[in-house]
Short mmCIF file of C-alpha atoms in Angstrom, two decimals:
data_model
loop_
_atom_site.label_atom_id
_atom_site.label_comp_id
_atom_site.label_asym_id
_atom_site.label_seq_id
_atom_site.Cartn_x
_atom_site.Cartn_y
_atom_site.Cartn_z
CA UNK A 4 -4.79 -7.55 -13.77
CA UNK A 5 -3.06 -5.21 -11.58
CA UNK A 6 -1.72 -5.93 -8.22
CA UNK A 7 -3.90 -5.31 -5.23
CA UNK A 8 -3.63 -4.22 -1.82
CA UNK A 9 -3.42 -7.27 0.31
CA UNK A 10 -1.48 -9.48 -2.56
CA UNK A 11 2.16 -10.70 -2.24
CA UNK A 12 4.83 -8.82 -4.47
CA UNK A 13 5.37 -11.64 -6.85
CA UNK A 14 8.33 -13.90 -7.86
CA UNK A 15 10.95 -12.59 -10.06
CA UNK A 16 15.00 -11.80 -10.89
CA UNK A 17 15.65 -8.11 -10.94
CA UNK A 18 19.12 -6.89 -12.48
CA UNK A 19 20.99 -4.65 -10.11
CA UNK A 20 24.75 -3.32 -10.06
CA UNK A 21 25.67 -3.31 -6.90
CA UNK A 22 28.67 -4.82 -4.79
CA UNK A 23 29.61 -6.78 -8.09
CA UNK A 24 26.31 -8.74 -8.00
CA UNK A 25 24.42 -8.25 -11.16
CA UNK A 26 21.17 -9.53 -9.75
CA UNK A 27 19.15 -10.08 -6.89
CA UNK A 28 15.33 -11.19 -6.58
CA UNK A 29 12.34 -9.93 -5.46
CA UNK A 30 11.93 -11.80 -2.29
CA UNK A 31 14.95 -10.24 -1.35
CA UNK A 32 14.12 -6.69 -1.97
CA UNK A 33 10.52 -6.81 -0.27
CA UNK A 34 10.54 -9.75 2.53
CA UNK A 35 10.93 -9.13 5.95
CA UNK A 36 11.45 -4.82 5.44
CA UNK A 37 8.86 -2.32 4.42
CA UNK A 38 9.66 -0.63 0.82
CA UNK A 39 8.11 1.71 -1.66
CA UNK A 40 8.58 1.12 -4.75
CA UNK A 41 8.32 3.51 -7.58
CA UNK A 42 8.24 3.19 -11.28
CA UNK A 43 9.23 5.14 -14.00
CA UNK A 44 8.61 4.72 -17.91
CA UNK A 45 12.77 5.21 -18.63
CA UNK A 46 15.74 6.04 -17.30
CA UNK A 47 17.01 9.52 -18.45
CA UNK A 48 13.32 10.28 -19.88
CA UNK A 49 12.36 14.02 -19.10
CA UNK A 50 9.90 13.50 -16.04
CA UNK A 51 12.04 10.80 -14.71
CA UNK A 52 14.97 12.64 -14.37
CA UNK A 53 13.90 16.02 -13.57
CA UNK A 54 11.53 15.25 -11.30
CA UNK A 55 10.77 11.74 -10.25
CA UNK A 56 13.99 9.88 -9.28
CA UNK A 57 15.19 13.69 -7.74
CA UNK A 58 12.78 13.73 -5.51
CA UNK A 59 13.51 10.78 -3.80
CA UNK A 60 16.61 11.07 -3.69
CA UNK A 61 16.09 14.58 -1.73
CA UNK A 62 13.68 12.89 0.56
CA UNK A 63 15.43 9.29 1.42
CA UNK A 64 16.57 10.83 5.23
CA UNK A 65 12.51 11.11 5.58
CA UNK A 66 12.51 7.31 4.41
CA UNK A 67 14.98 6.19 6.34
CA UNK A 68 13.53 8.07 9.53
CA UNK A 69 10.65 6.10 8.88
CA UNK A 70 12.57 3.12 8.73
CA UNK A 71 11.29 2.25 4.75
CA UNK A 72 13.65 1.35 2.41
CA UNK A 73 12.66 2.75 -1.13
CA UNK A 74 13.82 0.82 -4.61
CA UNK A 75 13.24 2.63 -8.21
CA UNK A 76 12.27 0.09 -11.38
CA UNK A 77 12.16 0.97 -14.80
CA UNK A 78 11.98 -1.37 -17.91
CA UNK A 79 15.80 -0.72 -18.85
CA UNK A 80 18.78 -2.67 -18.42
CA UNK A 81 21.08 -2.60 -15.35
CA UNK A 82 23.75 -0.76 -16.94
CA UNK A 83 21.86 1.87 -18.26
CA UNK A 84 20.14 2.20 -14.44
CA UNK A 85 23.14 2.05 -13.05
CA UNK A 86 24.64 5.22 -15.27
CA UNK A 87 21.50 6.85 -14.15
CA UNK A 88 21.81 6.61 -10.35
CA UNK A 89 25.36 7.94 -11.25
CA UNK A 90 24.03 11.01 -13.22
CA UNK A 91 21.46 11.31 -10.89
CA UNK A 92 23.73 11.17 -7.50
CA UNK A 93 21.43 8.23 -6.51
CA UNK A 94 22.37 7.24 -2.75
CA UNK A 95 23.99 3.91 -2.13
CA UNK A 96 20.54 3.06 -0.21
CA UNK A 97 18.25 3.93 -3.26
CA UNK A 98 17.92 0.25 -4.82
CA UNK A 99 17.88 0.92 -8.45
CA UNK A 100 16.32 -2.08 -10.17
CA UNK A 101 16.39 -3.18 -13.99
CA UNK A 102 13.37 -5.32 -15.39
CA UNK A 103 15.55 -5.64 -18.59
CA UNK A 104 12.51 -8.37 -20.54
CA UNK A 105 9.69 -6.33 -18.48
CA UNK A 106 8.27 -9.75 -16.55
CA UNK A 107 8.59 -8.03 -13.21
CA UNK A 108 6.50 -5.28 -14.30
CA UNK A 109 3.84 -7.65 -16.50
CA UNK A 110 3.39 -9.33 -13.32
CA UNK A 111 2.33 -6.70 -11.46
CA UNK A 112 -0.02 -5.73 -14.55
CA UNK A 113 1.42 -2.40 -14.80
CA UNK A 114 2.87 -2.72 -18.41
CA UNK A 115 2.53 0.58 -20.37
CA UNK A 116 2.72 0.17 -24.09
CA UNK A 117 4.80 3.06 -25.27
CA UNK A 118 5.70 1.86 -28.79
CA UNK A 119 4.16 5.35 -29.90
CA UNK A 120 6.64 6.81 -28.55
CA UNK A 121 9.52 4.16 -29.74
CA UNK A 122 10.09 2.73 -26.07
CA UNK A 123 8.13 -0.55 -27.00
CA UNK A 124 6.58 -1.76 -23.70
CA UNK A 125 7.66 0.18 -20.17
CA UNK A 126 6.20 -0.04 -16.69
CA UNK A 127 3.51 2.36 -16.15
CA UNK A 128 4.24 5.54 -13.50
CA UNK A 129 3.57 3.58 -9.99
CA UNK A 130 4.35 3.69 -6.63
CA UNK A 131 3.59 0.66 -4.41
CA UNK A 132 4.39 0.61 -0.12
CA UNK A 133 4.74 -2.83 0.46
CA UNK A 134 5.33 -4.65 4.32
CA UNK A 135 7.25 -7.92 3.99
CA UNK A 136 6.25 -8.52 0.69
CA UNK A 137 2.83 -7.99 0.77
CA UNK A 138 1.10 -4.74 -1.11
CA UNK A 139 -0.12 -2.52 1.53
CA UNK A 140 -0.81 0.62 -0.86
CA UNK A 141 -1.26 1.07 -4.90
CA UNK A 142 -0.94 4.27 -6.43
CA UNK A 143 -0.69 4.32 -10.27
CA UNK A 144 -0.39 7.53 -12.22
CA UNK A 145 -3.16 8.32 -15.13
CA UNK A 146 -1.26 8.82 -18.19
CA UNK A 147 0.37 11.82 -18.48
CA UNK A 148 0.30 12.87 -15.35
CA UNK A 149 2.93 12.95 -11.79
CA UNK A 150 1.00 13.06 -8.66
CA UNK A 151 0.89 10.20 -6.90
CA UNK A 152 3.99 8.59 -7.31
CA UNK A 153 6.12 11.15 -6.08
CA UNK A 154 8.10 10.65 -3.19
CA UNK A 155 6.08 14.05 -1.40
CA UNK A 156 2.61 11.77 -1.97
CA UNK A 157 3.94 8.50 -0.52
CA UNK A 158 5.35 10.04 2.16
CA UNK A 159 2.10 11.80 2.98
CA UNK A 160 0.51 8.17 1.85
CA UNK A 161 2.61 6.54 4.74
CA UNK A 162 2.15 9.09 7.51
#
């Protein structure tokens, strides 16, 4: 079942590289700091880097003038999200989080089966705005499509 507005962000080790530290958890991301997170099927896919991840990354002054920090997840591993920030001239601020096995994202019940396509299972297109660790908004992208999860919608969502 998919996570709902009003539910805490749930329990789980994320990969990250940063400062050395190769991972940090999810209570740490989300508690005590408001955060929107957005998902993306795969680092280096073509929507995700042309469009998704760019576009926060040209609008993270407007997220930090409103004081929210914003974290990207994809079903990868953290080296490969860590070459894409690089590619992608992903501010230092920009958490860029690896759900290497997927249990993050299963979790949340926003698993995307994309073994069509030779990815196996992803994280679907998402954006969640979540207050100290509890879901305040859900926005979850029909397949195929980029609308709600961009970082133009959530700001507009957040207003």
């Amino acid at each position: 079942m998919t996570i709902q507005t009003g539910e805490r962000i749930p329990h789980a080790t994320l990969k990250t590289i940063a400062e050395g530290n190769p991972s940090t958890d999810s209570e740490s991301v989300f508690n005590g700091r408001k955060v929107v997170l957005f998902a993306v099927p795969g680092a280096f896919t073509p929507t995700c880097s042309n469009r998704h991840l760019p576009g926060y990354v040209q609008h993270m002054q407007d997220f930090r003038d409103r004081g929210v920090t914003v974290a990207c997840l994809s079903v990868n591993d953290a080296f490969v999200m860590s070459a894409w920030a690089q590619s992608q001239n992903v501010p230092e601020d920009l958490v860029m989080l690896a759900d290497g096995n997927g249990e993050f994202t299963q979790a949340l019940g926003l698993v995307m089966d994309g073994q069509a396509y030779g990815m196996g299972m992803r994280a679907k297109r998402f954006a969640l705005y979540v207050d100290d660790g509890v879901v305040r908004q859900v926005h979850v992208e029909a397949p195929g499509e980029f609308r709600v999860s961009s970082a133009e919608a959530m700001l507009a969502a957040i207003a």
